[in-house]
CSV table of C-alpha atoms and ligand atoms in Angstrom, one decimal:
chain,number,residue,atom,x,y,z
A,270,MET,CA,20.9,21.0,17.2
A,271,GLN,CA,21.6,18.4,19.9
A,272,LYS,CA,23.7,15.5,18.7
A,273,ARG,CA,21.7,12.3,18.5
A,274,LYS,CA,22.9,8.7,19.1
A,275,ASN,CA,23.3,6.9,15.9
A,276,HIS,CA,20.3,4.5,16.4
A,277,LEU,CA,18.1,7.5,17.3
A,278,ASN,CA,19.0,9.3,14.2
A,279,ARG,CA,15.8,10.4,12.1
A,280,ASN,CA,15.0,8.5,9.0
A,281,PHE,CA,15.3,11.4,6.3
A,282,TYR,CA,12.7,9.6,4.3
A,283,ASP,CA,10.1,10.1,7.1
A,284,VAL,CA,10.3,13.8,6.9
A,285,THR,CA,8.0,15.8,4.6
A,286,ARG,CA,9.3,19.0,2.9
A,287,ASN,CA,7.2,21.2,5.1
A,288,GLU,CA,8.5,19.8,8.2
A,289,LEU,CA,12.1,20.0,6.9
A,290,GLU,CA,11.5,23.6,6.1
A,291,LYS,CA,10.6,24.2,9.8
A,292,LEU,CA,13.6,22.3,11.1
A,293,LEU,CA,16.1,24.0,9.1
A,294,ILE,CA,16.5,26.8,11.3
A,295,ASN,CA,18.2,24.6,13.7
A,296,PHE,CA,20.9,23.9,11.1
A,297,ASN,CA,21.4,27.5,10.2
A,298,LEU,CA,19.5,27.2,6.9
A,299,LYS,CA,16.7,29.2,5.2
A,300,PRO,CA,13.5,27.3,4.6
A,301,TYR,CA,14.2,27.3,0.8
A,302,ALA,CA,17.0,24.9,1.4
A,303,ALA,CA,14.4,22.2,2.0
A,304,LYS,CA,13.8,22.4,-1.8
A,305,GLN,CA,17.4,22.0,-2.5
A,306,ILE,CA,18.0,19.1,-0.2
A,307,PHE,CA,14.9,17.4,-1.7
A,308,GLU,CA,16.4,17.7,-5.1
A,309,TRP,CA,19.6,16.1,-4.0
A,310,VAL,CA,17.8,13.3,-2.4
A,311,TYR,CA,14.9,12.7,-4.7
A,312,GLU,CA,16.2,13.9,-8.1
A,313,LYS,CA,19.8,13.0,-8.0
A,314,GLY,CA,19.5,10.1,-5.6
A,315,VAL,CA,22.1,11.4,-3.1
A,316,LYS,CA,22.2,9.7,0.2
A,317,ASP,CA,25.0,11.7,1.7
A,318,PHE,CA,24.9,15.3,3.0
A,319,ASP,CA,28.6,15.7,2.3
A,320,LEU,CA,27.7,15.7,-1.5
A,321,MET,CA,25.2,18.6,-1.2
A,322,THR,CA,27.6,21.3,-2.4
A,323,ASN,CA,25.0,24.0,-2.4
A,324,ILE,CA,24.6,23.7,1.4
A,325,SER,CA,27.3,25.1,3.8
A,326,LEU,CA,29.9,22.7,5.2
A,327,LYS,CA,28.8,23.5,8.7
A,328,SER,CA,25.2,22.9,8.1
A,329,ARG,CA,26.0,19.6,6.2
A,330,ALA,CA,27.8,18.3,9.2
A,331,ALA,CA,24.9,19.1,11.6
A,332,LEU,CA,22.4,17.6,9.1
A,333,LYS,CA,24.5,14.5,9.1
A,334,GLU,CA,24.6,14.2,12.9
A,335,TYR,CA,20.8,14.4,13.0
A,336,PHE,CA,19.4,12.5,9.9
A,337,VAL,CA,20.3,9.2,8.5
A,338,PHE,CA,19.5,7.6,5.2
A,339,PRO,CA,18.8,4.0,6.4
A,340,LYS,CA,19.8,1.2,4.1
A,341,LEU,CA,17.1,-1.0,2.6
A,342,ALA,CA,19.2,-3.8,1.4
A,343,THR,CA,17.8,-5.8,-1.6
A,344,LYS,CA,17.8,-9.4,-0.4
A,345,SER,CA,16.4,-10.8,-3.8
A,346,VAL,CA,14.7,-9.7,-7.0
A,347,GLN,CA,12.5,-12.0,-9.1
A,348,THR,CA,11.4,-10.9,-12.6
A,349,SER,CA,8.3,-12.6,-14.2
A,350,LYS,CA,7.7,-13.3,-17.8
A,351,ASP,CA,5.2,-10.5,-17.8
A,352,GLY,CA,7.6,-7.9,-16.5
A,353,THR,CA,6.3,-8.0,-13.0
A,354,ILE,CA,9.2,-7.5,-10.5
A,355,LYS,CA,9.1,-8.7,-7.0
A,356,MET,CA,11.8,-7.4,-4.5
A,357,LEU,CA,12.5,-8.8,-1.0
A,358,LEU,CA,14.0,-5.9,1.1
A,359,THR,CA,15.7,-5.9,4.5
A,360,LEU,CA,14.9,-3.3,7.0
A,361,HIS,CA,17.5,-1.9,9.5
A,362,ASP,CA,16.1,-4.3,12.1
A,363,ASN,CA,16.6,-7.3,9.9
A,364,HIS,CA,12.6,-7.6,9.2
A,365,HIS,CA,11.8,-8.2,5.6
A,366,VAL,CA,9.2,-6.7,3.3
A,367,GLU,CA,8.1,-7.6,-0.1
A,368,THR,CA,7.2,-5.1,-2.9
A,369,VAL,CA,6.0,-5.7,-6.4
A,370,LEU,CA,5.8,-3.8,-9.6
A,371,MET,CA,3.1,-4.5,-12.1
A,372,ARG,CA,3.0,-3.1,-15.5
A,373,TYR,CA,-0.4,-1.9,-16.7
A,374,ARG,CA,-1.1,-0.1,-20.0
A,375,TYR,CA,-1.7,3.2,-18.0
A,376,GLY,CA,1.5,2.9,-16.0
A,377,ASN,CA,3.9,1.2,-13.6
A,378,VAL,CA,2.0,0.3,-10.4
A,379,VAL,CA,4.0,-0.5,-7.2
A,380,CYS,CA,2.2,-2.6,-4.4
A,381,VAL,CA,3.6,-1.5,-1.2
A,382,THR,CA,3.8,-3.4,2.2
A,383,THR,CA,2.5,-1.3,5.1
A,384,GLN,CA,3.3,-3.6,8.1
A,385,VAL,CA,5.6,-6.5,8.9
A,386,GLY,CA,3.0,-9.3,9.1
A,387,CYS,CA,-0.7,-8.6,9.8
A,388,ASN,CA,-3.1,-9.1,12.5
A,389,MET,CA,-6.4,-9.1,10.6
A,390,GLY,CA,-6.4,-12.9,10.2
A,391,CYS,CA,-8.4,-13.2,7.0
A,392,LYS,CA,-8.9,-16.9,6.5
A,393,PHE,CA,-7.8,-16.8,2.7
A,394,CYS,CA,-4.7,-14.7,2.9
A,395,ALA,CA,-1.2,-15.5,3.1
A,396,SER,CA,-0.1,-12.4,4.8
A,397,GLY,CA,-1.7,-13.1,8.1
A,398,LEU,CA,0.3,-16.3,8.5
A,399,LEU,CA,2.9,-14.0,10.3
A,400,LYS,CA,1.3,-12.0,13.0
A,401,LYS,CA,2.1,-8.2,13.0
A,402,GLN,CA,5.6,-7.8,14.2
A,403,ARG,CA,5.6,-4.1,13.7
A,404,ASP,CA,4.2,-1.1,11.7
A,405,LEU,CA,6.3,0.3,8.8
A,406,THR,CA,7.1,4.0,9.0
A,407,ALA,CA,6.1,6.3,6.2
A,408,GLY,CA,9.8,6.5,5.1
A,409,GLU,CA,10.1,2.7,4.9
A,410,MET,CA,7.0,2.6,2.6
A,411,LEU,CA,8.5,5.4,0.4
A,412,GLN,CA,11.9,3.6,0.3
A,413,GLN,CA,10.1,0.6,-1.2
A,414,VAL,CA,9.1,2.7,-4.2
A,415,LEU,CA,12.7,4.2,-4.3
A,416,SER,CA,14.2,0.8,-4.2
A,417,MET,CA,11.9,-0.3,-7.2
A,418,ASN,CA,12.8,2.9,-9.2
A,419,GLU,CA,16.6,2.5,-8.5
A,420,TYR,CA,16.3,-1.1,-9.6
A,421,MET,CA,14.5,-0.2,-12.8
A,422,ALA,CA,16.9,2.8,-13.5
A,423,SER,CA,19.8,0.4,-13.1
A,424,ASN,CA,18.2,-1.6,-15.9
A,425,SER,CA,18.2,1.5,-18.1
A,426,GLU,CA,14.4,1.7,-17.7
A,427,THR,CA,13.3,5.4,-18.0
A,428,LYS,CA,9.5,5.0,-17.1
A,429,LEU,CA,9.5,4.6,-13.4
A,430,THR,CA,6.7,4.3,-10.8
A,431,THR,CA,3.6,6.1,-11.7
A,432,HIS,CA,1.1,4.5,-9.4
A,433,VAL,CA,1.1,3.1,-5.8
A,434,VAL,CA,-1.3,0.7,-4.3
A,435,MET,CA,-1.2,-0.1,-0.4
A,436,MET,CA,-2.1,-3.7,-1.2
A,437,GLY,CA,0.9,-5.6,0.1
A,438,ILE,CA,1.4,-7.2,3.5
A,439,GLY,CA,-0.5,-5.4,6.3
A,440,GLU,CA,-3.7,-3.4,7.0
A,441,PRO,CA,-3.1,0.2,6.1
A,442,PHE,CA,-5.8,1.5,8.4
A,443,ASP,CA,-4.1,-0.2,11.3
A,444,ASN,CA,-1.2,1.9,10.7
A,445,PHE,CA,-3.2,5.1,9.9
A,446,SER,CA,-0.9,8.0,10.7
A,447,ASN,CA,2.0,6.5,8.9
A,448,ILE,CA,0.0,5.8,5.7
A,449,VAL,CA,-1.4,9.2,5.7
A,450,ARG,CA,2.3,10.5,6.0
A,451,PHE,CA,3.3,8.3,3.2
A,452,ILE,CA,0.6,9.6,1.0
A,453,ASN,CA,1.7,13.2,1.7
A,454,LEU,CA,5.4,12.3,1.2
A,455,ILE,CA,5.1,10.6,-2.3
A,456,ASN,CA,2.5,13.1,-3.5
A,457,ASP,CA,5.0,16.0,-3.1
A,458,PRO,CA,6.0,17.2,-6.6
A,459,LYS,CA,9.6,17.5,-5.1
A,460,SER,CA,9.7,13.9,-3.9
A,461,LEU,CA,8.3,11.1,-6.0
A,462,ALA,CA,5.5,13.3,-7.4
A,463,ILE,CA,2.8,10.5,-7.4
A,464,GLY,CA,-0.4,12.2,-8.1
A,465,ALA,CA,-3.1,11.6,-5.5
A,466,ARG,CA,-5.4,10.0,-8.0
A,467,HIS,CA,-2.7,7.4,-8.7
A,468,ILE,CA,-2.6,6.3,-5.1
A,469,THR,CA,-4.9,3.6,-3.7
A,470,VAL,CA,-5.5,2.6,-0.1
A,471,SER,CA,-7.0,-0.8,0.5
A,472,THR,CA,-8.7,-1.8,3.7
A,473,CYS,CA,-10.3,-4.9,5.2
A,474,GLY,CA,-13.0,-2.4,6.7
A,475,ILE,CA,-11.8,-0.6,9.9
A,476,VAL,CA,-14.9,1.5,10.0
A,477,PRO,CA,-13.8,4.5,12.4
A,478,LYS,CA,-10.7,4.9,10.2
A,479,ILE,CA,-12.8,5.0,6.9
A,480,ARG,CA,-14.6,7.9,8.5
A,481,GLU,CA,-11.5,9.6,9.7
A,482,PHE,CA,-10.0,9.0,6.2
A,483,ALA,CA,-13.0,10.6,4.5
A,484,ASP,CA,-12.7,13.7,6.6
A,485,LEU,CA,-9.1,14.2,5.4
A,486,LYS,CA,-10.6,14.7,2.1
A,487,LEU,CA,-7.4,13.4,0.3
A,488,GLN,CA,-7.8,12.8,-3.5
A,489,VAL,CA,-6.5,9.3,-3.3
A,490,LYS,CA,-8.6,6.2,-4.1
A,491,LEU,CA,-10.0,3.9,-1.5
A,492,ALA,CA,-10.8,0.1,-2.0
A,493,ILE,CA,-12.7,-2.1,0.4
A,494,SER,CA,-12.0,-5.8,0.8
A,495,LEU,CA,-15.6,-7.1,0.9
A,496,HIS,CA,-15.2,-10.8,-0.3
A,497,ALA,CA,-18.7,-11.6,1.0
A,498,ALA,CA,-22.1,-9.9,0.9
A,499,THR,CA,-23.7,-11.3,4.1
A,500,ASP,CA,-22.6,-11.1,7.7
A,501,GLU,CA,-22.9,-14.8,8.0
A,502,LYS,CA,-20.5,-15.4,5.2
A,503,ARG,CA,-18.1,-12.6,5.9
A,504,ASN,CA,-17.9,-13.5,9.6
A,505,GLN,CA,-16.6,-16.9,8.4
A,506,ILE,CA,-13.6,-15.5,6.5
A,507,MET,CA,-12.8,-12.0,7.8
A,508,PRO,CA,-12.6,-11.6,11.6
A,509,ILE,CA,-12.8,-7.9,11.4
A,510,ASN,CA,-16.5,-8.2,10.3
A,511,SER,CA,-17.5,-9.1,13.9
A,512,ALA,CA,-16.1,-5.9,15.1
A,513,TYR,CA,-17.7,-3.9,12.1
A,514,PRO,CA,-20.5,-5.8,10.5
A,515,LEU,CA,-21.7,-5.0,7.0
A,516,LYS,CA,-24.3,-2.5,8.1
A,517,ASP,CA,-21.7,-0.4,9.8
A,518,LEU,CA,-19.3,-0.7,6.9
A,519,MET,CA,-21.8,0.3,4.4
A,520,ASP,CA,-22.8,3.3,6.5
A,521,ALA,CA,-19.2,4.3,6.4
A,522,VAL,CA,-18.9,3.8,2.8
A,523,LYS,CA,-21.9,6.0,2.3
A,524,TYR,CA,-20.4,8.8,4.5
A,525,TYR,CA,-17.1,8.4,2.6
A,526,GLU,CA,-19.0,9.0,-0.6
A,527,LYS,CA,-21.0,11.9,0.8
A,528,THR,CA,-17.9,13.6,2.2
A,529,THR,CA,-15.5,13.1,-0.6
A,530,ASN,CA,-17.8,12.7,-3.6
A,531,LYS,CA,-15.6,9.9,-4.6
A,532,ARG,CA,-16.6,6.3,-5.5
A,533,ILE,CA,-15.1,3.2,-3.7
A,534,THR,CA,-13.8,0.0,-5.3
A,535,TYR,CA,-15.2,-3.1,-3.8
A,536,GLU,CA,-12.7,-5.9,-4.0
A,537,TYR,CA,-14.3,-9.4,-4.1
A,538,ILE,CA,-12.2,-12.5,-4.2
A,539,MET,CA,-14.0,-15.3,-6.0
A,540,LEU,CA,-13.9,-18.4,-3.8
A,541,LYS,CA,-15.2,-21.6,-5.3
A,542,ASP,CA,-18.4,-22.7,-3.8
A,543,PHE,CA,-18.3,-20.1,-1.0
A,544,ASN,CA,-19.1,-16.9,-2.4
A,545,ASP,CA,-19.4,-17.3,-6.2
A,546,SER,CA,-23.1,-18.4,-6.8
A,547,ARG,CA,-25.8,-16.5,-8.4
A,548,GLU,CA,-27.5,-16.0,-4.8
A,549,ASP,CA,-24.0,-14.5,-3.8
A,550,ALA,CA,-24.2,-12.1,-6.8
A,551,LEU,CA,-27.6,-11.0,-6.0
A,552,ALA,CA,-26.8,-10.4,-2.3
A,553,LEU,CA,-23.8,-8.3,-3.5
A,554,VAL,CA,-26.1,-6.3,-5.7
A,555,LYS,CA,-28.4,-5.7,-2.8
A,556,LEU,CA,-25.7,-4.8,-0.4
A,557,ILE,CA,-24.0,-2.1,-2.6
A,558,LYS,CA,-27.1,-0.8,-4.2
A,559,GLY,CA,-27.4,3.0,-3.8
A,560,THR,CA,-23.6,3.5,-3.5
A,561,MET,CA,-21.4,4.6,-6.4
A,562,GLY,CA,-18.9,2.0,-6.0
A,563,PHE,CA,-17.9,-0.7,-8.6
A,564,VAL,CA,-16.7,-4.2,-8.2
A,565,ASN,CA,-13.3,-5.8,-8.8
A,566,LEU,CA,-13.6,-9.4,-9.0
A,567,ILE,CA,-10.3,-11.0,-8.0
A,568,PRO,CA,-9.2,-14.4,-9.1
A,569,TYR,CA,-8.1,-16.2,-5.9
A,570,ASN,CA,-4.5,-17.4,-5.6
A,571,SER,CA,-4.6,-20.6,-3.5
A,572,VAL,CA,-2.5,-20.5,-0.4
A,573,ASP,CA,-1.2,-23.9,0.9
A,574,GLU,CA,-2.1,-23.2,4.6
A,575,HIS,CA,-5.8,-22.4,3.6
A,576,ASP,CA,-8.5,-24.6,2.1
A,577,PHE,CA,-10.1,-22.2,-0.4
A,578,GLU,CA,-9.9,-22.8,-4.2
A,579,ARG,CA,-10.3,-20.3,-7.1
A,580,SER,CA,-13.5,-20.2,-8.8
A,581,PRO,CA,-13.5,-21.6,-12.4
A,582,ASN,CA,-13.3,-18.8,-15.0
A,583,ASN,CA,-16.8,-19.3,-16.4
A,584,ARG,CA,-18.3,-19.0,-12.9
A,585,VAL,CA,-16.5,-15.6,-12.5
A,586,GLN,CA,-17.8,-14.5,-15.9
A,587,ILE,CA,-21.4,-15.5,-15.0
A,588,PHE,CA,-21.0,-13.7,-11.7
A,589,ALA,CA,-19.7,-10.5,-13.4
A,590,LYS,CA,-22.6,-10.8,-16.0
A,591,THR,CA,-25.2,-11.0,-13.1
A,592,LEU,CA,-23.8,-7.8,-11.7
A,593,LEU,CA,-23.6,-6.0,-15.0
A,594,GLU,CA,-27.1,-6.9,-15.9
A,595,ARG,CA,-28.3,-5.2,-12.7
A,596,ASN,CA,-26.2,-2.0,-13.4
A,597,VAL,CA,-23.4,-2.8,-11.0
A,598,ARG,CA,-20.1,-2.1,-12.7
A,599,ALA,CA,-17.9,-4.9,-12.3
A,600,THR,CA,-14.3,-5.9,-13.8
A,601,VAL,CA,-12.0,-8.9,-13.3
A,602,ARG,CA,-8.6,-8.2,-12.0
A,603,LYS,CA,-5.8,-8.8,-14.3
A,604,GLU,CA,-3.3,-11.3,-12.9
A,605,PHE,CA,0.4,-10.7,-12.6
A,606,GLY,CA,3.6,-12.5,-11.8
A,607,SER,CA,2.0,-15.8,-10.9
A,608,ASP,CA,5.1,-17.6,-12.0
A,609,ILE,CA,7.2,-15.9,-9.2
A,610,ASP,CA,4.8,-15.9,-6.4
A,611,ALA,CA,4.1,-12.2,-6.7
A,612,ALA,CA,0.4,-12.6,-7.4
A,613,CYS,CA,-2.1,-10.8,-5.3
A,614,GLY,CA,-2.4,-12.3,-1.8
A,615,GLN,CA,0.6,-14.5,-2.2
A,616,LEU,CA,3.1,-12.0,-0.3
A,617,ARG,CA,4.1,-13.4,2.9
A,618,ALA,CA,7.0,-13.0,5.2
A,619,LYS,CA,8.3,-16.5,4.7
A,620,GLU,CA,12.1,-15.4,4.7
A,621,GLU,CA,11.5,-14.4,8.3
A,622,LYS,CA,11.0,-18.2,9.2
A,623,ALA,CA,13.7,-19.4,6.9
A,624,ASP,CA,16.3,-17.1,8.6
A,625,GLY,CA,15.2,-18.0,12.1
A,626,GLU,CA,15.8,-21.7,11.3
B,143,SAH,N1,-5.2,-5.2,4.4
B,143,SAH,C1,-5.7,-4.7,3.2
B,143,SAH,C2,-4.6,-4.6,2.1
B,143,SAH,C3,-3.9,-5.8,1.8
B,143,SAH,S1,-4.6,-7.2,1.0
B,143,SAH,C4,-7.1,-5.3,2.8
B,143,SAH,O1,-7.5,-6.1,3.4
B,143,SAH,O2,-7.6,-4.7,1.9
B,143,SAH,C5,-5.0,-6.6,-0.8
B,143,SAH,C6,-6.0,-7.3,-1.4
B,143,SAH,O3,-5.6,-8.8,-1.7
B,143,SAH,C7,-7.2,-7.4,-0.6
B,143,SAH,O4,-8.4,-7.3,-1.2
B,143,SAH,C8,-7.1,-9.0,0.0
B,143,SAH,O5,-8.2,-9.4,0.4
B,143,SAH,C9,-6.6,-9.6,-1.4
B,143,SAH,N2,-6.0,-11.0,-1.1
B,143,SAH,C10,-5.6,-11.6,0.0
B,143,SAH,N3,-5.2,-12.9,-0.2
B,143,SAH,C11,-5.5,-13.1,-1.5
B,143,SAH,C12,-5.4,-14.3,-2.4
B,143,SAH,N4,-4.9,-15.5,-1.9
B,143,SAH,N5,-5.8,-14.3,-3.6
B,143,SAH,C13,-6.2,-13.0,-4.1
B,143,SAH,N6,-6.4,-11.9,-3.5
B,143,SAH,C14,-6.1,-12.0,-2.1
């Protein structure tokens, strides 16, 4: 295969096993070698073709010229009292991404960043303070999970990542093809073997992409950041709502449910005196009535640059009760890592700024 210039080398982690099988003919290898190479990389953590002793020397040399295992340097790691880990990783072009691991009873959940910065401009969120610099590739998302696993393994942990949520910085549906590739990659039993039902995509509501995603019929979970139950309120906090108002969003939700027969999670941040009254709860019941989804109420983590405050606990409880009494399933999201700025919504690319100064 034609020699590539170093900076044009293909990130090995971007390639699915299926694609590798097809590529291997160019390296004088049979398709089954893809399985062997994946075992070296994902089971043994090898990042050098020279060490893959069951591959011929000549093929190894050719693979080495074509692929690269880009470094994702660990800039910092913070560990919270509750076991939450936040990593700041440096990409090959010096952008930074944040990745968080949370420990639930049912498993270890890694929250992955999908873009450097975000263009959605939600008025309560810290991520959007840095506009989108670029999309992450699927391999770069996968490497976040790998880095977390490597870190845990280096601390003698044996139970590594079991679940992945795309709830870090970025809007997954603004980076559609890469997140779909990422899902396929980590779902492969020969790579990270994360079960589809253990993967969640969260979107602010890019309607055409919700439909496109439904048509793919992946078995992964979908969460929608709703945060307000009327257009009047949602327009104030989420600019995406002017492009895709609630009527269009709910039509897409119904299409998703019909096509996939899966329920959606509605994320609803509780913002004091903005969306946390009894009327707000009743409006929410009305909006999602007739859909199968359930509501995840999120305690707000205040962001210095924004004016919103978190709702007091008792108001969150009353809100949840109002929903439950009307047969709308609702849970309150558990909080993690608030002592290390890793709490939901607190991720931001602040290092970018610090480095530039
Ligand atoms: N762009 C995607 C995924 C990233 S945000 C989306 O909008 O869904 C993941 C979740 O965190 C979203 O529900 C988002 O609205 C929420 N979030 C953002 N800022 C927050 C904050 N300060 N406190 C709590 N949750 C926040």
